[in-house]
Amino acid sequence: MKLTTRGHYSVKALLDLSLQPRGTPVSVKSIALRQDIPAAYLEKLLIEMRRAGLVRSFRGSQGGYQLARPANRISLGQILEAVGETIEPLSGYHPRDEQAEDWVTFTIWKHLHEKLKEALGKITLADLYYDARSWIAARGEETSFIV
């Protein structure tokens, strides 16, 4: 699996949202500034995550985005899937029956893929939130957070 900028920025954006005060929509511009993400690119990612039900959007001068559900109900796997990231190993590859090495290595990659997919489904935004809060507290900083 290769984590692309698309996946990285998506996780950063949702983690940023989880660290903001509840009930107040957060503007794309403020997330983009804190996380050093191009605002236009971030807007496209947030639209995709809205379609997947991970965030809600609000229009108007006080509008912005907020999480659509609690952080403990949003997994890394869901975030990556929402923006089209894939963790499929050897996509479209089928081992040749006559070569044991092909079959064995394909089986190993398939097994690793299942374990990775399982792990991404278990790690939630809440887990990252608590890790970030611990890091912030250890540094004695305010909640202005950059991933």
Short mmCIF file of N, CA, C and O in Angstrom, two decimals:
data_model
loop_
_atom_site.label_atom_id
_atom_site.label_comp_id
_atom_site.label_asym_id
_atom_site.label_seq_id
_atom_site.Cartn_x
_atom_site.Cartn_y
_atom_site.Cartn_z
N MET A 1 0.84 -1.18 0.00
CA MET A 1 0.00 0.00 0.00
C MET A 1 0.88 1.24 0.00
O MET A 1 1.85 1.32 0.73
N LYS A 2 0.49 2.18 -0.81
CA LYS A 2 1.19 3.46 -0.85
C LYS A 2 0.19 4.53 -0.46
O LYS A 2 -0.87 4.66 -1.08
N LEU A 3 0.51 5.29 0.58
CA LEU A 3 -0.37 6.38 0.99
C LEU A 3 -0.06 7.58 0.12
O LEU A 3 1.05 8.12 0.16
N THR A 4 -1.03 7.99 -0.68
CA THR A 4 -0.82 9.12 -1.56
C THR A 4 -1.13 10.42 -0.81
O THR A 4 -1.66 10.41 0.29
N THR A 5 -0.81 11.53 -1.46
CA THR A 5 -1.12 12.85 -0.91
C THR A 5 -2.62 12.95 -0.66
O THR A 5 -3.06 13.50 0.36
N ARG A 6 -3.40 12.40 -1.54
CA ARG A 6 -4.86 12.41 -1.42
C ARG A 6 -5.31 11.78 -0.10
O ARG A 6 -6.12 12.36 0.64
N GLY A 7 -4.80 10.62 0.21
CA GLY A 7 -5.14 9.94 1.46
C GLY A 7 -4.61 10.67 2.67
O GLY A 7 -5.30 10.83 3.69
N HIS A 8 -3.37 11.12 2.57
CA HIS A 8 -2.73 11.84 3.68
C HIS A 8 -3.50 13.11 4.02
O HIS A 8 -3.81 13.37 5.19
N TYR A 9 -3.82 13.91 3.02
CA TYR A 9 -4.55 15.15 3.24
C TYR A 9 -5.94 14.89 3.81
O TYR A 9 -6.44 15.65 4.64
N SER A 10 -6.58 13.83 3.37
CA SER A 10 -7.92 13.50 3.86
C SER A 10 -7.90 13.16 5.34
O SER A 10 -8.75 13.63 6.11
N VAL A 11 -6.95 12.36 5.75
CA VAL A 11 -6.83 12.00 7.16
C VAL A 11 -6.49 13.25 7.98
O VAL A 11 -7.07 13.49 9.04
N LYS A 12 -5.56 14.07 7.48
CA LYS A 12 -5.20 15.30 8.18
C LYS A 12 -6.41 16.22 8.37
O LYS A 12 -6.62 16.78 9.44
N ALA A 13 -7.21 16.35 7.33
CA ALA A 13 -8.37 17.24 7.38
C ALA A 13 -9.39 16.76 8.42
O ALA A 13 -9.90 17.56 9.21
N LEU A 14 -9.68 15.47 8.43
CA LEU A 14 -10.66 14.96 9.39
C LEU A 14 -10.12 14.98 10.80
O LEU A 14 -10.87 15.24 11.75
N LEU A 15 -8.83 14.74 10.96
CA LEU A 15 -8.24 14.86 12.29
C LEU A 15 -8.32 16.30 12.76
O LEU A 15 -8.65 16.57 13.92
N ASP A 16 -8.06 17.24 11.89
CA ASP A 16 -8.19 18.65 12.21
C ASP A 16 -9.62 18.95 12.68
O ASP A 16 -9.82 19.61 13.69
N LEU A 17 -10.62 18.48 11.94
CA LEU A 17 -12.01 18.69 12.33
C LEU A 17 -12.31 18.11 13.70
O LEU A 17 -13.03 18.70 14.50
N SER A 18 -11.74 16.93 13.99
CA SER A 18 -12.00 16.29 15.28
C SER A 18 -11.41 17.08 16.44
O SER A 18 -11.89 16.98 17.57
N LEU A 19 -10.39 17.87 16.17
CA LEU A 19 -9.72 18.65 17.23
C LEU A 19 -10.35 20.02 17.47
O LEU A 19 -9.98 20.72 18.39
N GLN A 20 -11.32 20.39 16.65
CA GLN A 20 -11.95 21.71 16.78
C GLN A 20 -13.15 21.61 17.72
O GLN A 20 -13.70 20.54 17.93
N PRO A 21 -13.57 22.76 18.27
CA PRO A 21 -14.74 22.76 19.17
C PRO A 21 -15.97 22.17 18.48
O PRO A 21 -16.22 22.42 17.31
N ARG A 22 -16.72 21.39 19.22
CA ARG A 22 -17.90 20.72 18.67
C ARG A 22 -19.01 21.73 18.37
O ARG A 22 -19.17 22.72 19.05
N GLY A 23 -19.78 21.41 17.34
CA GLY A 23 -20.95 22.21 17.02
C GLY A 23 -20.70 23.42 16.15
O GLY A 23 -21.64 24.08 15.73
N THR A 24 -19.45 23.74 15.88
CA THR A 24 -19.13 24.89 15.05
C THR A 24 -18.51 24.41 13.75
O THR A 24 -17.46 23.76 13.77
N PRO A 25 -19.15 24.72 12.61
CA PRO A 25 -18.54 24.33 11.34
C PRO A 25 -17.19 25.02 11.15
O PRO A 25 -16.98 26.15 11.60
N VAL A 26 -16.28 24.33 10.52
CA VAL A 26 -14.92 24.83 10.29
C VAL A 26 -14.74 25.09 8.80
O VAL A 26 -15.07 24.22 7.98
N SER A 27 -14.24 26.25 8.46
CA SER A 27 -14.09 26.61 7.05
C SER A 27 -12.94 25.84 6.40
O SER A 27 -11.97 25.47 7.06
N VAL A 28 -13.09 25.65 5.11
CA VAL A 28 -12.04 25.00 4.32
C VAL A 28 -10.74 25.81 4.44
O VAL A 28 -9.66 25.25 4.61
N LYS A 29 -10.88 27.12 4.37
CA LYS A 29 -9.72 28.00 4.43
C LYS A 29 -8.94 27.82 5.73
O LYS A 29 -7.71 27.73 5.72
N SER A 30 -9.64 27.71 6.86
CA SER A 30 -8.93 27.57 8.14
C SER A 30 -8.23 26.21 8.25
O SER A 30 -7.11 26.13 8.75
N ILE A 31 -8.89 25.16 7.77
CA ILE A 31 -8.24 23.84 7.76
C ILE A 31 -7.01 23.88 6.86
O ILE A 31 -5.94 23.41 7.22
N ALA A 32 -7.20 24.43 5.67
CA ALA A 32 -6.12 24.51 4.68
C ALA A 32 -4.92 25.26 5.23
O ALA A 32 -3.77 24.83 5.05
N LEU A 33 -5.17 26.36 5.93
CA LEU A 33 -4.07 27.14 6.51
C LEU A 33 -3.35 26.36 7.61
O LEU A 33 -2.12 26.32 7.64
N ARG A 34 -4.11 25.75 8.51
CA ARG A 34 -3.50 25.00 9.62
C ARG A 34 -2.70 23.80 9.11
O ARG A 34 -1.65 23.48 9.64
N GLN A 35 -3.23 23.14 8.09
CA GLN A 35 -2.63 21.88 7.64
C GLN A 35 -1.74 22.03 6.41
O GLN A 35 -1.19 21.04 5.93
N ASP A 36 -1.62 23.23 5.89
CA ASP A 36 -0.80 23.49 4.71
C ASP A 36 -1.22 22.61 3.53
O ASP A 36 -0.43 21.89 2.93
N ILE A 37 -2.53 22.68 3.25
CA ILE A 37 -3.14 21.95 2.15
C ILE A 37 -3.75 22.98 1.20
O ILE A 37 -4.43 23.90 1.67
N PRO A 38 -3.55 22.87 -0.10
CA PRO A 38 -4.21 23.80 -1.02
C PRO A 38 -5.73 23.76 -0.83
O PRO A 38 -6.34 22.69 -0.87
N ALA A 39 -6.35 24.91 -0.61
CA ALA A 39 -7.77 24.99 -0.29
C ALA A 39 -8.66 24.37 -1.36
O ALA A 39 -9.63 23.66 -1.05
N ALA A 40 -8.36 24.61 -2.63
CA ALA A 40 -9.19 24.07 -3.72
C ALA A 40 -9.14 22.54 -3.72
O ALA A 40 -10.16 21.87 -3.93
N TYR A 41 -7.97 21.99 -3.48
CA TYR A 41 -7.80 20.53 -3.44
C TYR A 41 -8.54 19.96 -2.23
O TYR A 41 -9.24 18.95 -2.33
N LEU A 42 -8.40 20.64 -1.09
CA LEU A 42 -9.07 20.20 0.13
C LEU A 42 -10.58 20.21 -0.05
O LEU A 42 -11.27 19.29 0.40
N GLU A 43 -11.10 21.23 -0.70
CA GLU A 43 -12.55 21.32 -0.94
C GLU A 43 -13.04 20.10 -1.71
O GLU A 43 -14.08 19.51 -1.38
N LYS A 44 -12.30 19.67 -2.73
CA LYS A 44 -12.69 18.49 -3.51
C LYS A 44 -12.70 17.24 -2.64
O LYS A 44 -13.61 16.41 -2.74
N LEU A 45 -11.70 17.10 -1.78
CA LEU A 45 -11.64 15.93 -0.89
C LEU A 45 -12.80 15.94 0.10
O LEU A 45 -13.42 14.90 0.36
N LEU A 46 -13.11 17.10 0.66
CA LEU A 46 -14.21 17.21 1.62
C LEU A 46 -15.55 16.91 0.96
O LEU A 46 -16.43 16.30 1.58
N ILE A 47 -15.71 17.29 -0.30
CA ILE A 47 -16.95 16.97 -1.02
C ILE A 47 -17.08 15.46 -1.16
O ILE A 47 -18.16 14.89 -0.94
N GLU A 48 -15.99 14.78 -1.48
CA GLU A 48 -16.02 13.32 -1.59
C GLU A 48 -16.34 12.68 -0.24
O GLU A 48 -17.11 11.71 -0.16
N MET A 49 -15.77 13.23 0.83
CA MET A 49 -16.03 12.67 2.16
C MET A 49 -17.45 12.99 2.63
O MET A 49 -18.04 12.22 3.37
N ARG A 50 -18.01 14.10 2.16
CA ARG A 50 -19.42 14.42 2.46
C ARG A 50 -20.33 13.39 1.78
O ARG A 50 -21.28 12.88 2.38
N ARG A 51 -20.03 13.08 0.53
CA ARG A 51 -20.82 12.08 -0.21
C ARG A 51 -20.77 10.72 0.47
O ARG A 51 -21.73 9.94 0.39
N ALA A 52 -19.65 10.43 1.13
CA ALA A 52 -19.49 9.15 1.83
C ALA A 52 -20.09 9.19 3.24
O ALA A 52 -20.07 8.19 3.96
N GLY A 53 -20.62 10.34 3.64
CA GLY A 53 -21.25 10.45 4.95
C GLY A 53 -20.30 10.65 6.12
O GLY A 53 -20.67 10.43 7.26
N LEU A 54 -19.08 11.09 5.83
CA LEU A 54 -18.10 11.29 6.90
C LEU A 54 -18.14 12.70 7.48
O LEU A 54 -17.81 12.90 8.65
N VAL A 55 -18.52 13.67 6.65
CA VAL A 55 -18.61 15.05 7.10
C VAL A 55 -19.94 15.64 6.63
O VAL A 55 -20.57 15.12 5.72
N ARG A 56 -20.33 16.74 7.29
CA ARG A 56 -21.50 17.53 6.89
C ARG A 56 -21.00 18.89 6.49
O ARG A 56 -20.02 19.39 7.05
N SER A 57 -21.69 19.49 5.55
CA SER A 57 -21.32 20.84 5.15
C SER A 57 -22.45 21.80 5.47
O SER A 57 -23.63 21.42 5.48
N PHE A 58 -22.07 23.05 5.75
CA PHE A 58 -23.03 24.11 6.07
C PHE A 58 -22.68 25.32 5.22
O PHE A 58 -21.51 25.71 5.15
N ARG A 59 -23.69 25.91 4.61
CA ARG A 59 -23.48 27.07 3.75
C ARG A 59 -23.57 28.35 4.56
O ARG A 59 -24.04 28.37 5.68
N GLY A 60 -23.11 29.43 3.93
CA GLY A 60 -23.25 30.75 4.53
C GLY A 60 -21.96 31.26 5.13
O GLY A 60 -20.93 30.58 5.12
N SER A 61 -22.03 32.48 5.68
CA SER A 61 -20.83 33.12 6.20
C SER A 61 -20.25 32.38 7.40
O SER A 61 -19.05 32.45 7.66
N GLN A 62 -21.08 31.67 8.13
CA GLN A 62 -20.60 30.88 9.27
C GLN A 62 -20.53 29.40 8.92
O GLN A 62 -20.45 28.55 9.81
N GLY A 63 -20.56 29.10 7.64
CA GLY A 63 -20.57 27.73 7.18
C GLY A 63 -19.21 27.06 7.24
O GLY A 63 -18.22 27.65 7.66
N GLY A 64 -19.19 25.84 6.81
CA GLY A 64 -17.96 25.06 6.80
C GLY A 64 -18.29 23.59 6.90
O GLY A 64 -19.36 23.15 6.47
N TYR A 65 -17.39 22.85 7.49
CA TYR A 65 -17.55 21.40 7.62
C TYR A 65 -17.41 20.98 9.07
O TYR A 65 -16.73 21.63 9.86
N GLN A 66 -18.07 19.87 9.39
CA GLN A 66 -17.88 19.21 10.68
C GLN A 66 -18.09 17.72 10.47
O GLN A 66 -18.65 17.30 9.45
N LEU A 67 -17.61 16.93 11.41
CA LEU A 67 -17.77 15.49 11.30
C LEU A 67 -19.26 15.14 11.31
O LEU A 67 -20.04 15.75 12.05
N ALA A 68 -19.64 14.17 10.51
CA ALA A 68 -21.04 13.75 10.42
C ALA A 68 -21.41 12.75 11.50
O ALA A 68 -22.58 12.52 11.76
N ARG A 69 -20.42 12.16 12.11
CA ARG A 69 -20.66 11.20 13.20
C ARG A 69 -19.48 11.25 14.15
O ARG A 69 -18.44 11.83 13.83
N PRO A 70 -19.62 10.64 15.32
CA PRO A 70 -18.52 10.68 16.29
C PRO A 70 -17.22 10.09 15.72
O PRO A 70 -17.25 9.17 14.89
N ALA A 71 -16.12 10.65 16.17
CA ALA A 71 -14.80 10.22 15.68
C ALA A 71 -14.53 8.74 15.90
O ALA A 71 -13.80 8.12 15.13
N ASN A 72 -15.14 8.16 16.93
CA ASN A 72 -14.91 6.74 17.19
C ASN A 72 -15.70 5.84 16.23
O ASN A 72 -15.57 4.63 16.26
N ARG A 73 -16.49 6.46 15.34
CA ARG A 73 -17.24 5.70 14.34
C ARG A 73 -16.76 6.00 12.93
O ARG A 73 -17.44 5.70 11.95
N ILE A 74 -15.57 6.59 12.82
CA ILE A 74 -14.95 6.85 11.51
C ILE A 74 -13.58 6.19 11.51
O ILE A 74 -12.71 6.56 12.29
N SER A 75 -13.41 5.20 10.65
CA SER A 75 -12.13 4.49 10.60
C SER A 75 -11.23 5.05 9.50
O SER A 75 -11.70 5.70 8.56
N LEU A 76 -9.95 4.78 9.63
CA LEU A 76 -9.01 5.18 8.58
C LEU A 76 -9.39 4.53 7.24
O LEU A 76 -9.30 5.16 6.20
N GLY A 77 -9.83 3.30 7.30
CA GLY A 77 -10.26 2.61 6.09
C GLY A 77 -11.40 3.33 5.40
O GLY A 77 -11.41 3.47 4.16
N GLN A 78 -12.36 3.83 6.18
CA GLN A 78 -13.49 4.56 5.60
C GLN A 78 -13.03 5.88 4.96
O GLN A 78 -13.53 6.25 3.90
N ILE A 79 -12.11 6.56 5.61
CA ILE A 79 -11.60 7.82 5.07
C ILE A 79 -10.90 7.57 3.74
O ILE A 79 -11.17 8.24 2.74
N LEU A 80 -10.00 6.60 3.72
CA LEU A 80 -9.25 6.31 2.50
C LEU A 80 -10.17 5.84 1.38
O LEU A 80 -10.02 6.24 0.22
N GLU A 81 -11.13 5.01 1.72
CA GLU A 81 -12.08 4.52 0.71
C GLU A 81 -12.92 5.67 0.14
O GLU A 81 -13.20 5.71 -1.06
N ALA A 82 -13.31 6.62 1.00
CA ALA A 82 -14.14 7.74 0.57
C ALA A 82 -13.48 8.58 -0.52
O ALA A 82 -14.15 9.14 -1.37
N VAL A 83 -12.15 8.66 -0.48
CA VAL A 83 -11.45 9.49 -1.47
C VAL A 83 -10.79 8.65 -2.57
O VAL A 83 -9.94 9.12 -3.30
N GLY A 84 -11.22 7.39 -2.66
CA GLY A 84 -10.78 6.55 -3.76
C GLY A 84 -9.43 5.89 -3.61
O GLY A 84 -8.88 5.38 -4.59
N GLU A 85 -8.90 5.87 -2.40
CA GLU A 85 -7.62 5.18 -2.18
C GLU A 85 -7.87 3.68 -2.18
O GLU A 85 -8.92 3.20 -1.74
N THR A 86 -6.91 2.94 -2.64
CA THR A 86 -7.03 1.49 -2.67
C THR A 86 -5.80 0.87 -2.03
O THR A 86 -4.71 1.43 -2.10
N ILE A 87 -6.01 -0.26 -1.39
CA ILE A 87 -4.87 -0.97 -0.79
C ILE A 87 -4.72 -2.34 -1.43
O ILE A 87 -4.04 -3.20 -0.91
N GLU A 88 -5.37 -2.53 -2.56
CA GLU A 88 -5.32 -3.82 -3.24
C GLU A 88 -3.91 -4.16 -3.70
O GLU A 88 -3.31 -3.40 -4.44
N PRO A 89 -3.38 -5.32 -3.29
CA PRO A 89 -2.05 -5.72 -3.76
C PRO A 89 -2.16 -6.41 -5.11
O PRO A 89 -3.11 -7.14 -5.37
N LEU A 90 -1.21 -6.16 -5.96
CA LEU A 90 -1.13 -6.86 -7.24
C LEU A 90 -2.48 -6.91 -7.96
O LEU A 90 -2.95 -7.97 -8.37
N SER A 91 -3.10 -5.77 -8.10
CA SER A 91 -4.41 -5.68 -8.72
C SER A 91 -4.41 -6.35 -10.10
O SER A 91 -3.57 -6.06 -10.95
N GLY A 92 -5.36 -7.24 -10.31
CA GLY A 92 -5.50 -7.92 -11.60
C GLY A 92 -4.53 -9.06 -11.82
O GLY A 92 -4.54 -9.69 -12.87
N TYR A 93 -3.67 -9.34 -10.86
CA TYR A 93 -2.68 -10.40 -11.02
C TYR A 93 -3.26 -11.74 -10.57
O TYR A 93 -3.94 -11.82 -9.54
N HIS A 94 -2.99 -12.78 -11.32
CA HIS A 94 -3.41 -14.13 -10.95
C HIS A 94 -2.19 -15.04 -11.09
O HIS A 94 -1.54 -15.05 -12.14
N PRO A 95 -1.88 -15.79 -10.04
CA PRO A 95 -0.69 -16.65 -10.11
C PRO A 95 -0.87 -17.78 -11.12
O PRO A 95 -1.98 -18.24 -11.37
N ARG A 96 0.25 -18.17 -11.69
CA ARG A 96 0.23 -19.29 -12.64
C ARG A 96 0.18 -20.59 -11.84
O ARG A 96 0.93 -20.77 -10.88
N ASP A 97 -0.68 -21.48 -12.25
CA ASP A 97 -0.86 -22.74 -11.53
C ASP A 97 0.41 -23.60 -11.49
O ASP A 97 0.66 -24.32 -10.54
N GLU A 98 1.21 -23.50 -12.54
CA GLU A 98 2.38 -24.39 -12.63
C GLU A 98 3.56 -23.90 -11.81
O GLU A 98 4.56 -24.61 -11.69
N GLN A 99 3.49 -22.70 -11.22
CA GLN A 99 4.62 -22.20 -10.45
C GLN A 99 4.23 -22.01 -8.99
O GLN A 99 3.44 -21.13 -8.64
N ALA A 100 4.83 -22.85 -8.13
CA ALA A 100 4.55 -22.77 -6.70
C ALA A 100 4.93 -21.41 -6.13
O ALA A 100 4.24 -20.88 -5.27
N GLU A 101 6.03 -20.84 -6.64
CA GLU A 101 6.49 -19.54 -6.14
C GLU A 101 5.44 -18.45 -6.36
O GLU A 101 5.20 -17.61 -5.50
N ASP A 102 4.82 -18.47 -7.54
CA ASP A 102 3.77 -17.49 -7.82
C ASP A 102 2.60 -17.64 -6.84
O ASP A 102 2.10 -16.67 -6.30
N TRP A 103 2.19 -18.87 -6.64
CA TRP A 103 1.06 -19.13 -5.77
C TRP A 103 1.38 -18.73 -4.33
O TRP A 103 0.58 -18.07 -3.66
N VAL A 104 2.57 -19.10 -3.85
CA VAL A 104 2.96 -18.80 -2.46
C VAL A 104 3.08 -17.30 -2.24
O VAL A 104 2.54 -16.76 -1.26
N THR A 105 3.77 -16.59 -3.13
CA THR A 105 3.93 -15.15 -2.93
C THR A 105 2.59 -14.42 -3.06
O THR A 105 2.30 -13.49 -2.31
N PHE A 106 1.74 -14.86 -3.99
CA PHE A 106 0.42 -14.25 -4.14
C PHE A 106 -0.39 -14.45 -2.86
O PHE A 106 -1.06 -13.54 -2.38
N THR A 107 -0.32 -15.64 -2.29
CA THR A 107 -1.05 -15.94 -1.06
C THR A 107 -0.56 -15.08 0.10
O THR A 107 -1.36 -14.58 0.89
N ILE A 108 0.75 -14.88 0.18
CA ILE A 108 1.31 -14.03 1.23
C ILE A 108 0.78 -12.60 1.10
O ILE A 108 0.32 -12.01 2.06
N TRP A 109 0.86 -12.04 -0.12
CA TRP A 109 0.38 -10.67 -0.33
C TRP A 109 -1.11 -10.55 -0.04
O TRP A 109 -1.57 -9.55 0.53
N LYS A 110 -1.87 -11.56 -0.41
CA LYS A 110 -3.31 -11.54 -0.15
C LYS A 110 -3.57 -11.55 1.36
O LYS A 110 -4.44 -10.81 1.84
N HIS A 111 -2.82 -12.35 2.09
CA HIS A 111 -2.97 -12.44 3.54
C HIS A 111 -2.59 -11.10 4.20
O HIS A 111 -3.31 -10.60 5.08
N LEU A 112 -1.48 -10.52 3.77
CA LEU A 112 -1.06 -9.22 4.30
C LEU A 112 -2.10 -8.14 4.00
O LEU A 112 -2.38 -7.27 4.83
N HIS A 113 -2.67 -8.20 2.81
CA HIS A 113 -3.72 -7.25 2.43
C HIS A 113 -4.90 -7.34 3.39
O HIS A 113 -5.42 -6.32 3.85
N GLU A 114 -5.34 -8.54 3.70
CA GLU A 114 -6.47 -8.72 4.61
C GLU A 114 -6.16 -8.18 6.00
O GLU A 114 -7.01 -7.54 6.63
N LYS A 115 -4.94 -8.40 6.49
CA LYS A 115 -4.54 -7.89 7.81
C LYS A 115 -4.49 -6.37 7.81
O LYS A 115 -4.91 -5.72 8.77
N LEU A 116 -3.97 -5.78 6.74
CA LEU A 116 -3.90 -4.33 6.64
C LEU A 116 -5.30 -3.73 6.58
O LEU A 116 -5.60 -2.75 7.27
N LYS A 117 -6.16 -4.33 5.79
CA LYS A 117 -7.54 -3.86 5.67
C LYS A 117 -8.25 -3.93 7.03
O LYS A 117 -8.96 -3.01 7.42
N GLU A 118 -8.01 -5.02 7.74
CA GLU A 118 -8.59 -5.19 9.08
C GLU A 118 -8.08 -4.10 10.03
O GLU A 118 -8.85 -3.50 10.77
N ALA A 119 -6.78 -3.84 10.00
CA ALA A 119 -6.19 -2.82 10.87
C ALA A 119 -6.74 -1.43 10.55
O ALA A 119 -7.08 -0.66 11.46
N LEU A 120 -6.85 -1.10 9.27
CA LEU A 120 -7.38 0.22 8.88
C LEU A 120 -8.85 0.37 9.29
O LEU A 120 -9.31 1.48 9.55
N GLY A 121 -9.56 -0.73 9.38
CA GLY A 121 -10.95 -0.70 9.82
C GLY A 121 -11.08 -0.54 11.32
O GLY A 121 -12.11 -0.08 11.82
N LYS A 122 -10.05 -0.91 12.06
CA LYS A 122 -10.09 -0.84 13.52
C LYS A 122 -9.54 0.47 14.07
O LYS A 122 -9.89 0.88 15.17
N ILE A 123 -8.65 1.12 13.34
CA ILE A 123 -8.07 2.38 13.81
C ILE A 123 -9.06 3.49 13.47
O ILE A 123 -9.40 3.68 12.31
N THR A 124 -9.52 4.19 14.50
CA THR A 124 -10.52 5.22 14.29
C THR A 124 -9.91 6.62 14.39
O THR A 124 -8.80 6.80 14.90
N LEU A 125 -10.68 7.57 13.94
CA LEU A 125 -10.31 8.97 14.07
C LEU A 125 -10.16 9.33 15.55
O LEU A 125 -9.31 10.14 15.91
N ALA A 126 -10.95 8.71 16.41
CA ALA A 126 -10.84 8.95 17.85
C ALA A 126 -9.47 8.50 18.36
O ALA A 126 -8.87 9.17 19.21
N ASP A 127 -8.96 7.39 17.86
CA ASP A 127 -7.62 6.94 18.26
C ASP A 127 -6.58 7.99 17.91
O ASP A 127 -5.70 8.32 18.72
N LEU A 128 -6.68 8.52 16.69
CA LEU A 128 -5.75 9.56 16.25
C LEU A 128 -5.94 10.84 17.07
O LEU A 128 -4.97 11.52 17.40
N TYR A 129 -7.19 11.16 17.39
CA TYR A 129 -7.51 12.34 18.19
C TYR A 129 -6.78 12.26 19.54
O TYR A 129 -6.13 13.21 19.96
N TYR A 130 -6.89 11.12 20.22
CA TYR A 130 -6.25 10.98 21.53
C TYR A 130 -4.73 10.99 21.42
O TYR A 130 -4.04 11.55 22.28
N ASP A 131 -4.21 10.41 20.36
CA ASP A 131 -2.76 10.47 20.13
C ASP A 131 -2.32 11.93 19.93
O ASP A 131 -1.31 12.37 20.48
N ALA A 132 -3.09 12.67 19.15
CA ALA A 132 -2.76 14.07 18.88
C ALA A 132 -2.86 14.90 20.15
O ALA A 132 -2.00 15.74 20.43
N ARG A 133 -3.93 14.71 20.92
CA ARG A 133 -4.10 15.45 22.18
C ARG A 133 -2.95 15.15 23.14
O ARG A 133 -2.45 16.05 23.82
N SER A 134 -2.52 13.90 23.21
CA SER A 134 -1.39 13.54 24.07
C SER A 134 -0.12 14.24 23.62
O SER A 134 0.66 14.74 24.43
N TRP A 135 0.08 14.28 22.31
CA TRP A 135 1.26 14.94 21.76
C TRP A 135 1.23 16.44 22.07
O TRP A 135 2.23 17.03 22.46
N ILE A 136 0.04 17.04 21.90
CA ILE A 136 -0.12 18.46 22.19
C ILE A 136 0.16 18.74 23.67
O ILE A 136 0.89 19.67 24.02
N ALA A 137 -0.41 17.92 24.54
CA ALA A 137 -0.22 18.10 25.99
C ALA A 137 1.24 17.94 26.38
O ALA A 137 1.76 18.69 27.21
N ALA A 138 1.91 16.97 25.78
CA ALA A 138 3.32 16.74 26.09
C ALA A 138 4.18 17.93 25.71
O ALA A 138 5.19 18.22 26.35
N ARG A 139 3.76 18.65 24.68
CA ARG A 139 4.51 19.82 24.23
C ARG A 139 4.06 21.10 24.93
O ARG A 139 4.65 22.14 24.74
N GLY A 140 2.96 21.01 25.70
CA GLY A 140 2.45 22.16 26.41
C GLY A 140 1.85 23.21 25.50
O GLY A 140 1.87 24.40 25.79
N GLU A 141 1.29 22.77 24.38
CA GLU A 141 0.75 23.70 23.38
C GLU A 141 -0.76 23.80 23.48
O GLU A 141 -1.43 22.98 24.08
N GLU A 142 -1.29 24.84 22.84
CA GLU A 142 -2.72 25.02 22.70
C GLU A 142 -3.23 24.05 21.65
O GLU A 142 -2.48 23.31 21.04
N THR A 143 -4.53 24.14 21.34
CA THR A 143 -5.13 23.18 20.41
C THR A 143 -4.94 23.53 18.94
O THR A 143 -5.44 22.83 18.10
N SER A 144 -4.23 24.58 18.62
CA SER A 144 -3.94 24.85 17.22
C SER A 144 -3.06 23.70 16.74
O SER A 144 -1.93 23.56 17.20
N PHE A 145 -3.55 22.92 15.86
CA PHE A 145 -2.92 21.64 15.58
C PHE A 145 -2.55 21.47 14.13
O PHE A 145 -3.34 21.75 13.25
N ILE A 146 -1.34 21.01 13.88
CA ILE A 146 -0.87 20.69 12.52
C ILE A 146 -0.44 19.24 12.51
O ILE A 146 0.33 18.82 13.35
N VAL A 147 -0.97 18.49 11.58
CA VAL A 147 -0.62 17.07 11.46
C VAL A 147 0.62 16.95 10.62
O VAL A 147 0.72 17.50 9.56
#
